[in-house]
Amino acid sequence: MNFDFQDLSGTFTTFDIVVSLALSFVLSSVIAWVYRYTHKNVSYSQSYVQTLVLVGMVIALIMLVVGSNIARAFALVGALSVVRFRNAIKETRDVGFIFLVMAIGMTTGTRFYVLAIAATVAICLVLLIMNKFDWFKLDVQRQVVKVQVPPEPAYTATVEDVLIKHCSEYELVSTESVRAGALVELYYTAQLKKGTSSNDLIAALSAVNAGQRVSVLTGYDQTDL
């Protein structure tokens, strides 16, 4: 029996391997640092940031393996298609960073080194500028207002009078019967007027809803009475 062992590593040099992996590591680490620096919400994950670096290096390795061989590329696509990721992405910008490190991994793996460096610098600079000057921020803060009132229509009208006084705009989202029909829970989205706080709105609603529960939710914060 004749075993023909053939090493295909000769299609790229040791220098190519070292430079591609090292450069993908450095550039992916720069992207990961920019992600960490510009992240503002509470959903920050160290594991996700480390994964960005890992993905960049893995993609570079895959591109070295694929090279210009179309058959090998299709084989790798078929092999990778069986992988299923079930972790939910918490923010849409996280998807963008994944695509970015994948693109950098592809460029370093295909040995477009100058393009990889230039793209990383340019895109990271854009991200830092957008973060610095808070581009595309919309200064509209809306609250979710939940009010429990007796089922008489007069109470609903009184609640809306309070909302008119304290909010620049509001909208009734839903009405729900609670406590076996003894109370009605009203859900509104509202935008408070300038100079009006959530506590002011709660105090005004509590004065007209027969002592029932009032909640005002803003983002991750909840003021409740």
XYZ file of C-alpha atoms in Angstrom, residues 140-147 159-160 163-164 167-174 186-192 201 215-218:
32
model
C -35.573 62.792 22.237
C -36.112 60.881 25.435
C -39.409 59.068 25.717
C -40.876 57.479 28.806
C -43.222 54.563 29.280
C -45.976 55.567 31.690
C -48.079 52.900 33.415
C -51.054 54.057 35.452
C -54.996 61.005 33.661
C -54.801 62.366 30.122
C -50.272 64.080 30.650
C -51.270 67.095 28.558
C -45.822 66.122 28.462
C -45.126 67.691 25.094
C -46.648 64.614 23.463
C -48.057 61.263 24.506
C -49.717 58.218 22.981
C -51.897 55.497 24.485
C -50.277 52.135 23.699
C -52.588 49.682 25.413
C -53.095 52.278 31.018
C -49.824 52.186 29.048
C -48.588 55.408 27.442
C -45.434 56.519 25.685
C -44.712 60.136 26.468
C -42.107 62.866 26.097
C -41.787 65.099 29.128
C -45.258 63.372 36.624
C -44.735 53.791 37.048
C -42.541 55.871 34.739
C -39.796 53.992 32.897
C -36.972 55.714 31.006
